[in-house]
Each structure stands twice: as structure tokens, then as C-alpha cells.
PDB file of C-alpha atoms in Angstrom:
ATOM      1  CA  UNK E   1      -0.020   0.007   0.008  1.00 79.00           C
ATOM      2  CA  UNK E   2       1.642   3.184  -1.202  1.00 79.00           C
ATOM      3  CA  UNK E   3      -1.182   5.770  -1.323  1.00 92.00           C
ATOM      4  CA  UNK E   4      -4.190   7.071   0.641  1.00 93.00           C
ATOM      5  CA  UNK E   5      -6.428   5.489  -1.966  1.00 94.00           C
ATOM      6  CA  UNK E   6      -4.965   2.043  -1.480  1.00 95.00           C
ATOM      7  CA  UNK E   7      -5.267   2.301   2.208  1.00 95.00           C
ATOM      8  CA  UNK E   8      -8.841   3.394   2.011  1.00 94.00           C
ATOM      9  CA  UNK E   9      -9.743   0.586  -0.330  1.00 95.00           C
ATOM     10  CA  UNK E  10      -8.155  -1.948   1.935  1.00 96.00           C
ATOM     11  CA  UNK E  11     -10.188  -0.598   4.814  1.00 97.00           C
ATOM     12  CA  UNK E  12     -13.437  -0.456   2.886  1.00 96.00           C
ATOM     13  CA  UNK E  13     -12.955  -4.074   1.773  1.00 96.00           C
ATOM     14  CA  UNK E  14     -13.522  -4.929   5.392  1.00 97.00           C
ATOM     15  CA  UNK E  15      -9.838  -5.411   6.503  1.00 96.00           C
ATOM     16  CA  UNK E  16      -8.885  -3.798   9.783  1.00 97.00           C
ATOM     17  CA  UNK E  17      -5.358  -4.964  10.484  1.00 97.00           C
ATOM     18  CA  UNK E  18      -2.417  -2.645   9.478  1.00 97.00           C
ATOM     19  CA  UNK E  19       1.075  -3.923  10.175  1.00 97.00           C
ATOM     20  CA  UNK E  20       4.428  -2.190   9.321  1.00 96.00           C
ATOM     21  CA  UNK E  21       2.607   0.339   7.149  1.00 95.00           C
ATOM     22  CA  UNK E  22       4.228   3.736   6.456  1.00 95.00           C
ATOM     23  CA  UNK E  23       1.418   6.227   6.113  1.00 94.00           C
ATOM     24  CA  UNK E  24       3.794   9.099   5.128  1.00 90.00           C
ATOM     25  CA  UNK E  25       3.107   9.274   1.470  1.00 85.00           C
ATOM     26  CA  UNK E  26       3.178  13.055   1.374  1.00 87.00           C
ATOM     27  CA  UNK E  27      -0.666  13.047   1.399  1.00 91.00           C
ATOM     28  CA  UNK E  28      -3.035  14.098   4.060  1.00 95.00           C
ATOM     29  CA  UNK E  29      -5.372  11.546   5.774  1.00 96.00           C
ATOM     30  CA  UNK E  30      -7.666  14.197   7.266  1.00 96.00           C
ATOM     31  CA  UNK E  31     -11.406  13.230   7.489  1.00 97.00           C
ATOM     32  CA  UNK E  32     -10.518   9.512   7.406  1.00 97.00           C
ATOM     33  CA  UNK E  33     -12.335   6.693   9.121  1.00 97.00           C
ATOM     34  CA  UNK E  34     -10.322   3.952  10.778  1.00 98.00           C
ATOM     35  CA  UNK E  35     -12.942   2.758  13.322  1.00 98.00           C
ATOM     36  CA  UNK E  36     -12.062  -0.696  14.846  1.00 98.00           C
ATOM     37  CA  UNK E  37      -8.734  -0.615  13.042  1.00 98.00           C
ATOM     38  CA  UNK E  38      -5.556  -2.199  14.533  1.00 98.00           C
ATOM     39  CA  UNK E  39      -2.170  -0.610  13.766  1.00 98.00           C
ATOM     40  CA  UNK E  40       1.054  -2.536  14.680  1.00 98.00           C
ATOM     41  CA  UNK E  41       4.534  -1.165  14.162  1.00 97.00           C
ATOM     42  CA  UNK E  42       3.091   1.540  11.794  1.00 97.00           C
ATOM     43  CA  UNK E  43       4.716   4.857  11.025  1.00 96.00           C
ATOM     44  CA  UNK E  44       2.452   7.981  10.791  1.00 95.00           C
ATOM     45  CA  UNK E  45       3.800  11.559  10.794  1.00 94.00           C
ATOM     46  CA  UNK E  46       0.954  12.963   8.660  1.00 95.00           C
ATOM     47  CA  UNK E  47      -2.353  14.830   8.969  1.00 96.00           C
ATOM     48  CA  UNK E  48      -5.188  12.851  10.572  1.00 97.00           C
ATOM     49  CA  UNK E  49      -7.301  15.761  11.800  1.00 97.00           C
ATOM     50  CA  UNK E  50     -11.015  15.191  11.972  1.00 98.00           C
ATOM     51  CA  UNK E  51     -10.642  11.404  11.591  1.00 98.00           C
ATOM     52  CA  UNK E  52     -12.520   8.564  13.336  1.00 98.00           C
ATOM     53  CA  UNK E  53     -10.456   6.206  15.448  1.00 98.00           C
ATOM     54  CA  UNK E  54     -13.215   4.788  17.656  1.00 98.00           C
ATOM     55  CA  UNK E  55     -12.211   1.358  19.109  1.00 98.00           C
ATOM     56  CA  UNK E  56      -8.906   1.546  17.206  1.00 98.00           C
ATOM     57  CA  UNK E  57      -5.623   0.123  18.604  1.00 98.00           C
ATOM     58  CA  UNK E  58      -2.106   1.463  18.140  1.00 98.00           C
ATOM     59  CA  UNK E  59       0.540  -0.935  19.241  1.00 98.00           C
ATOM     60  CA  UNK E  60       4.247  -0.054  19.117  1.00 98.00           C
ATOM     61  CA  UNK E  61       3.643   2.536  16.440  1.00 98.00           C
ATOM     62  CA  UNK E  62       5.874   5.599  15.495  1.00 97.00           C
ATOM     63  CA  UNK E  63       3.447   8.466  15.888  1.00 95.00           C
ATOM     64  CA  UNK E  64       5.955  11.270  15.849  1.00 92.00           C
ATOM     65  CA  UNK E  65       4.932  14.579  14.139  1.00 93.00           C
ATOM     66  CA  UNK E  66       1.309  13.500  13.629  1.00 96.00           C
ATOM     67  CA  UNK E  67      -1.695  15.794  13.703  1.00 97.00           C
ATOM     68  CA  UNK E  68      -4.626  14.120  15.478  1.00 97.00           C
ATOM     69  CA  UNK E  69      -6.604  17.292  16.134  1.00 97.00           C
ATOM     70  CA  UNK E  70     -10.388  16.984  16.438  1.00 98.00           C
ATOM     71  CA  UNK E  71     -10.246  13.186  16.124  1.00 98.00           C
ATOM     72  CA  UNK E  72     -12.463  10.657  17.890  1.00 98.00           C
ATOM     73  CA  UNK E  73     -10.508   8.242  20.124  1.00 98.00           C
ATOM     74  CA  UNK E  74     -13.501   6.802  21.983  1.00 98.00           C
ATOM     75  CA  UNK E  75     -12.630   3.433  23.533  1.00 98.00           C
ATOM     76  CA  UNK E  76      -9.309   3.316  21.581  1.00 98.00           C
ATOM     77  CA  UNK E  77      -5.967   2.055  22.811  1.00 98.00           C
ATOM     78  CA  UNK E  78      -2.513   3.598  22.297  1.00 98.00           C
ATOM     79  CA  UNK E  79       0.299   1.461  23.754  1.00 97.00           C
ATOM     80  CA  UNK E  80       4.088   1.283  23.628  1.00 97.00           C
ATOM     81  CA  UNK E  81       4.366   3.960  20.868  1.00 97.00           C
ATOM     82  CA  UNK E  82       6.643   6.962  20.214  1.00 95.00           C
ATOM     83  CA  UNK E  83       4.874  10.193  20.822  1.00 91.00           C
ATOM     84  CA  UNK E  84       7.041  13.144  19.869  1.00 89.00           C
ATOM     85  CA  UNK E  85       5.317  16.287  18.503  1.00 90.00           C
ATOM     86  CA  UNK E  86       1.847  14.921  18.596  1.00 94.00           C
ATOM     87  CA  UNK E  87      -1.240  17.156  18.528  1.00 96.00           C
ATOM     88  CA  UNK E  88      -4.474  15.809  20.156  1.00 97.00           C
ATOM     89  CA  UNK E  89      -6.219  19.191  20.551  1.00 97.00           C
ATOM     90  CA  UNK E  90      -9.951  19.088  20.293  1.00 97.00           C
ATOM     91  CA  UNK E  91     -10.095  15.300  20.180  1.00 98.00           C
ATOM     92  CA  UNK E  92     -12.542  13.015  21.997  1.00 98.00           C
ATOM     93  CA  UNK E  93     -10.908  10.594  24.333  1.00 98.00           C
ATOM     94  CA  UNK E  94     -13.588   8.854  26.516  1.00 98.00           C
ATOM     95  CA  UNK E  95     -12.134   5.504  27.781  1.00 98.00           C
ATOM     96  CA  UNK E  96      -8.999   5.957  25.800  1.00 98.00           C
ATOM     97  CA  UNK E  97      -6.264   3.565  27.086  1.00 98.00           C
ATOM     98  CA  UNK E  98      -2.852   5.322  26.961  1.00 97.00           C
ATOM     99  CA  UNK E  99      -0.122   3.094  28.333  1.00 95.00           C
ATOM    100  CA  UNK E 100       3.719   2.703  28.209  1.00 92.00           C
ATOM    101  CA  UNK E 101       4.156   5.350  25.561  1.00 93.00           C
ATOM    102  CA  UNK E 102       7.433   7.324  25.331  1.00 88.00           C
ATOM    103  CA  UNK E 103       8.911  10.614  24.147  1.00 85.00           C
ATOM    104  CA  UNK E 104      12.714  10.984  23.796  1.00 75.00           C
ATOM    105  CA  UNK E 105      13.157   7.800  25.893  1.00 74.00           C
ATOM    106  CA  UNK E 106      10.866   8.896  28.740  1.00 75.00           C
ATOM    107  CA  UNK E 107       7.401   7.580  29.618  1.00 81.00           C
ATOM    108  CA  UNK E 108       4.653  10.037  28.907  1.00 88.00           C
ATOM    109  CA  UNK E 109       0.971  10.502  29.578  1.00 90.00           C
ATOM    110  CA  UNK E 110      -1.901  12.292  27.902  1.00 94.00           C
ATOM    111  CA  UNK E 111      -3.429  15.056  29.981  1.00 92.00           C
ATOM    112  CA  UNK E 112      -7.179  14.390  29.795  1.00 93.00           C
ATOM    113  CA  UNK E 113      -8.034  18.124  30.246  1.00 94.00           C
ATOM    114  CA  UNK E 114      -5.414  19.927  28.072  1.00 95.00           C
ATOM    115  CA  UNK E 115      -4.967  16.920  25.595  1.00 96.00           C
ATOM    116  CA  UNK E 116      -1.227  17.560  25.753  1.00 92.00           C
ATOM    117  CA  UNK E 117       1.552  14.940  26.026  1.00 90.00           C
ATOM    118  CA  UNK E 118       3.282  15.265  29.399  1.00 85.00           C
ATOM    119  CA  UNK E 119       6.164  13.419  31.000  1.00 79.00           C
ATOM    120  CA  UNK E 120       5.467  11.176  33.935  1.00 80.00           C
ATOM    121  CA  UNK E 121       7.260  12.749  36.852  1.00 84.00           C
ATOM    122  CA  UNK E 122       8.101  11.705  40.393  1.00 86.00           C
ATOM    123  CA  UNK E 123       6.505  13.882  43.052  1.00 88.00           C
ATOM    124  CA  UNK E 124       9.795  14.930  44.477  1.00 93.00           C
ATOM    125  CA  UNK E 125      11.211  15.816  41.104  1.00 93.00           C
ATOM    126  CA  UNK E 126       8.160  17.956  40.497  1.00 91.00           C
ATOM    127  CA  UNK E 127       8.868  19.851  43.780  1.00 95.00           C
ATOM    128  CA  UNK E 128      12.604  20.125  42.707  1.00 97.00           C
ATOM    129  CA  UNK E 129      11.590  21.862  39.456  1.00 96.00           C
ATOM    130  CA  UNK E 130       9.201  24.187  41.368  1.00 96.00           C
ATOM    131  CA  UNK E 131      11.992  25.236  43.776  1.00 97.00           C
ATOM    132  CA  UNK E 132      14.733  25.368  41.071  1.00 98.00           C
ATOM    133  CA  UNK E 133      13.216  26.660  37.762  1.00 97.00           C
ATOM    134  CA  UNK E 134      16.699  27.559  36.529  1.00 97.00           C
ATOM    135  CA  UNK E 135      17.518  23.720  36.513  1.00 97.00           C
ATOM    136  CA  UNK E 136      14.048  22.732  35.181  1.00 94.00           C
ATOM    137  CA  UNK E 137      14.746  24.915  32.045  1.00 94.00           C
ATOM    138  CA  UNK E 138      18.032  23.249  31.130  1.00 95.00           C
ATOM    139  CA  UNK E 139      17.505  19.544  31.972  1.00 92.00           C
ATOM    140  CA  UNK E 140      16.135  17.298  29.226  1.00 86.00           C
ATOM    141  CA  UNK E 141      13.486  15.596  31.448  1.00 83.00           C
ATOM    142  CA  UNK E 142      14.260  12.233  30.057  1.00 78.00           C
ATOM    143  CA  UNK E 143      14.562  10.732  33.576  1.00 83.00           C
ATOM    144  CA  UNK E 144      11.742  12.593  35.374  1.00 85.00           C
ATOM    145  CA  UNK E 145      10.399   9.352  36.888  1.00 83.00           C
ATOM    146  CA  UNK E 146      13.807   8.437  38.368  1.00 88.00           C
ATOM    147  CA  UNK E 147      14.614  10.403  41.626  1.00 91.00           C
ATOM    148  CA  UNK E 148      18.385   9.446  41.744  1.00 94.00           C
ATOM    149  CA  UNK E 149      18.949  10.309  38.049  1.00 93.00           C
ATOM    150  CA  UNK E 150      17.483  13.770  38.372  1.00 95.00           C
ATOM    151  CA  UNK E 151      19.203  14.532  41.650  1.00 97.00           C
ATOM    152  CA  UNK E 152      22.483  13.292  40.246  1.00 96.00           C
ATOM    153  CA  UNK E 153      22.127  15.593  37.169  1.00 97.00           C
ATOM    154  CA  UNK E 154      21.382  18.492  39.534  1.00 98.00           C
ATOM    155  CA  UNK E 155      24.427  17.725  41.564  1.00 97.00           C
ATOM    156  CA  UNK E 156      26.645  17.877  38.504  1.00 97.00           C
ATOM    157  CA  UNK E 157      25.102  21.159  37.380  1.00 98.00           C
ATOM    158  CA  UNK E 158      25.312  22.603  40.822  1.00 98.00           C
ATOM    159  CA  UNK E 159      29.074  21.757  41.199  1.00 98.00           C
ATOM    160  CA  UNK E 160      29.871  23.491  37.957  1.00 97.00           C
ATOM    161  CA  UNK E 161      27.747  26.466  38.859  1.00 98.00           C
ATOM    162  CA  UNK E 162      29.430  26.861  42.238  1.00 98.00           C
ATOM    163  CA  UNK E 163      33.013  26.469  40.822  1.00 97.00           C
ATOM    164  CA  UNK E 164      32.524  28.928  37.884  1.00 96.00           C
ATOM    165  CA  UNK E 165      30.819  31.695  39.764  1.00 96.00           C
ATOM    166  CA  UNK E 166      32.224  34.088  42.285  1.00 94.00           C
ATOM    167  CA  UNK E 167      28.759  35.146  43.492  1.00 96.00           C
ATOM    168  CA  UNK E 168      25.717  33.038  44.515  1.00 97.00           C
ATOM    169  CA  UNK E 169      23.503  32.474  41.461  1.00 97.00           C
ATOM    170  CA  UNK E 170      19.769  31.861  41.749  1.00 98.00           C
ATOM    171  CA  UNK E 171      20.372  28.224  40.854  1.00 98.00           C
ATOM    172  CA  UNK E 172      22.728  27.894  43.767  1.00 98.00           C
ATOM    173  CA  UNK E 173      20.586  29.587  46.440  1.00 98.00           C
ATOM    174  CA  UNK E 174      17.381  27.948  45.198  1.00 98.00           C
ATOM    175  CA  UNK E 175      19.095  24.500  45.181  1.00 98.00           C
ATOM    176  CA  UNK E 176      20.147  24.745  48.827  1.00 98.00           C
ATOM    177  CA  UNK E 177      16.716  26.160  49.760  1.00 98.00           C
ATOM    178  CA  UNK E 178      15.224  23.035  48.329  1.00 98.00           C
ATOM    179  CA  UNK E 179      17.747  20.849  50.288  1.00 98.00           C
ATOM    180  CA  UNK E 180      16.671  22.591  53.486  1.00 98.00           C
ATOM    181  CA  UNK E 181      13.087  22.003  52.591  1.00 97.00           C
ATOM    182  CA  UNK E 182      13.704  18.302  52.052  1.00 97.00           C
ATOM    183  CA  UNK E 183      15.765  17.966  55.201  1.00 96.00           C
ATOM    184  CA  UNK E 184      13.025  19.413  57.269  1.00 96.00           C
ATOM    185  CA  UNK E 185      10.840  16.516  56.324  1.00 94.00           C
ATOM    186  CA  UNK E 186      12.712  14.340  58.827  1.00 93.00           C
ATOM    187  CA  UNK E 187      12.740  11.394  56.425  1.00 94.00           C
ATOM    188  CA  UNK E 188      15.667   8.989  56.458  1.00 93.00           C
ATOM    189  CA  UNK E 189      15.153   7.916  52.790  1.00 94.00           C
ATOM    190  CA  UNK E 190      15.066  11.558  51.673  1.00 95.00           C
ATOM    191  CA  UNK E 191      18.172  12.245  53.680  1.00 95.00           C
ATOM    192  CA  UNK E 192      19.865   9.374  51.881  1.00 94.00           C
ATOM    193  CA  UNK E 193      18.713  10.679  48.559  1.00 95.00           C
ATOM    194  CA  UNK E 194      20.252  13.972  49.294  1.00 96.00           C
ATOM    195  CA  UNK E 195      23.453  12.348  50.433  1.00 96.00           C
ATOM    196  CA  UNK E 196      23.928  10.010  47.470  1.00 94.00           C
ATOM    197  CA  UNK E 197      22.125  12.167  44.901  1.00 96.00           C
ATOM    198  CA  UNK E 198      23.544  15.542  45.775  1.00 97.00           C
ATOM    199  CA  UNK E 199      26.073  15.813  48.579  1.00 97.00           C
ATOM    200  CA  UNK E 200      28.571  13.162  47.348  1.00 95.00           C
ATOM    201  CA  UNK E 201      29.045  15.155  44.256  1.00 96.00           C
ATOM    202  CA  UNK E 202      29.841  18.322  46.245  1.00 97.00           C
ATOM    203  CA  UNK E 203      32.236  16.742  48.800  1.00 95.00           C
ATOM    204  CA  UNK E 204      35.294  16.709  46.527  1.00 93.00           C
ATOM    205  CA  UNK E 205      35.330  20.531  46.133  1.00 95.00           C
ATOM    206  CA  UNK E 206      36.336  22.668  49.116  1.00 96.00           C
ATOM    207  CA  UNK E 207      34.516  25.611  47.531  1.00 97.00           C
ATOM    208  CA  UNK E 208      31.329  23.511  47.300  1.00 97.00           C
ATOM    209  CA  UNK E 209      31.766  22.515  50.943  1.00 97.00           C
ATOM    210  CA  UNK E 210      32.135  26.055  52.015  1.00 97.00           C
ATOM    211  CA  UNK E 211      28.941  27.018  50.208  1.00 97.00           C
ATOM    212  CA  UNK E 212      27.057  24.101  51.635  1.00 97.00           C
ATOM    213  CA  UNK E 213      28.092  25.010  55.167  1.00 96.00           C
ATOM    214  CA  UNK E 214      26.899  28.630  54.521  1.00 97.00           C
ATOM    215  CA  UNK E 215      23.577  27.733  52.987  1.00 98.00           C
ATOM    216  CA  UNK E 216      22.421  24.669  54.624  1.00 98.00           C
ATOM    217  CA  UNK E 217      20.164  24.952  57.732  1.00 97.00           C
ATOM    218  CA  UNK E 218      21.277  23.237  60.970  1.00 96.00           C
ATOM    219  CA  UNK E 219      19.601  19.850  60.349  1.00 95.00           C
ATOM    220  CA  UNK E 220      20.719  19.605  56.743  1.00 97.00           C
ATOM    221  CA  UNK E 221      24.276  20.699  57.619  1.00 96.00           C
ATOM    222  CA  UNK E 222      24.415  18.025  60.379  1.00 95.00           C
ATOM    223  CA  UNK E 223      23.534  15.364  57.702  1.00 95.00           C
ATOM    224  CA  UNK E 224      26.017  16.860  55.251  1.00 96.00           C
ATOM    225  CA  UNK E 225      28.917  17.046  57.693  1.00 95.00           C
ATOM    226  CA  UNK E 226      28.290  13.553  59.179  1.00 94.00           C
ATOM    227  CA  UNK E 227      28.404  11.869  55.711  1.00 93.00           C
ATOM    228  CA  UNK E 228      31.376  14.069  54.629  1.00 91.00           C
ATOM    229  CA  UNK E 229      33.306  12.944  57.589  1.00 88.00           C
ATOM    230  CA  UNK E 230      32.268   9.333  57.582  1.00 84.00           C
ATOM    231  CA  UNK E 231      31.807   8.700  53.900  1.00 69.00           C
ATOM    232  CA  UNK E 232      34.962  10.315  52.587  1.00 52.00           C
ATOM    233  CA  UNK E 233      37.148   9.193  55.455  1.00 42.00           C
ATOM    234  CA  UNK E 234      35.929   5.547  55.188  1.00 48.00           C
ATOM    235  CA  UNK E 235      36.589   5.481  51.500  1.00 47.00           C
ATOM    236  CA  UNK E 236      40.063   6.981  51.940  1.00 39.00           C
ATOM    237  CA  UNK E 237      40.989   4.343  54.577  1.00 38.00           C
ATOM    238  CA  UNK E 238      40.097   1.367  52.262  1.00 36.00           C
TER     239      UNK E 238
END
């Protein structure tokens, strides 16, 4: 099948299964009907606005750069597919199953109110971005579900920021404000996240240690100093 006409004739003949089909023929598929169709390993990347996908299934498809505006996805399923630069605005999605889909390697979800693709994000990472918008703007969000990955990335960025700047930047002050906020939760798992995810990256720079001692509150500083002394010294003695 190499044209919209062939695709439509295939569907109108009563066939509903599309496998390994590339729909990017340089043609628009707007106002199409694919009710009850099953798409496996298909590539889209075209205009499907105002089309009917009721009860359709998309399994492991490449849906990048596809326009699905004002479509009907009632009772449809979209699973394990690539979802970069997708437009679902104005579409109907009652009972749509949207599972295990990714964008740039990260799992995503479809916001049922805005109909926008959003990254799944761990609650603490969401709080991190709220406290440190400077970091939120420069990170790639590919690991937003993973706490230790995001905190580790922040640690690397923070060390570079401290070393290269004579004065305290917003990223630096907001980072330590966030660490103090987390420390005040009195949660041992969060304290361990701070040590392993953040502090261990700072320990090897005296300048970073000085800034940490200056900006951390008493509880956070106690955790920082204890693990600086015990962690670094224990490693050095091995």
C-alpha cells in the first residue's frame, strides 16, 4: 500500500489490520475513518485531523509529528508507541487507554484536560523543578520518573555552577533552599537521597563544601557534615 487510496480501499474491503505500514506518502489523511482498526509497528507523521479512530488500537507505532486534532479516540488504545510532537487538541478521548508510551526515551501520559503529552514525573522531582526553575529549564526531562537520576544531574550542574561563579546565582541559592526544605521532612530515605544524589557530588570541592556550610540549615548541615566525615574518610581508609 503506497497511497491513501490504497489504504482506504483496503479498509473499505473490510480489512482492519495494518502492520508495518508507512502512512507518510506526502498525502493528508484528514477526515478519514479507521474505526475498529488495529495498527502495529506503523509509521504515521501525517495529517489525521477530523478522523475517526473509535475502538482503534495502536501498538508499538511511531506516531511522531502527527496531527490528530479533532479526532475521535473513543474506547481506543495507544500502547508502547513513540509520541514526539503529537497534537491531540480538540479530540474526543472517552475511555482511551494510553499506556507505556514514550517521548525521547521517557514515559509520557496524555493530559485528559489539556490533551497535551506530558512526562510522567516523580512527586519529589516535580517539587525540585518548582524550587529550582533554573534547573528545570536546562534539563532534558528524560529521567523525570527517576529520583536518583534527576538529583544526580542536579548535583553535576550545581558543582559546575558553584565553581565557575564568584557570587551566588539563583540556581545555587534555590538549590540549597530546596535541600533545606527536604531535610526538614525528617525522612531518612530523603536524607539518603540528598547524600547519595547531591552531597557526594559536592564533597570533593572545598569551595562547594564552604557554600554548603553557609547555605544549609542546621539539620541539613548535620547530615552533610556527618556523611562528609564518615563517607569520605571511610573510603580513603580502604
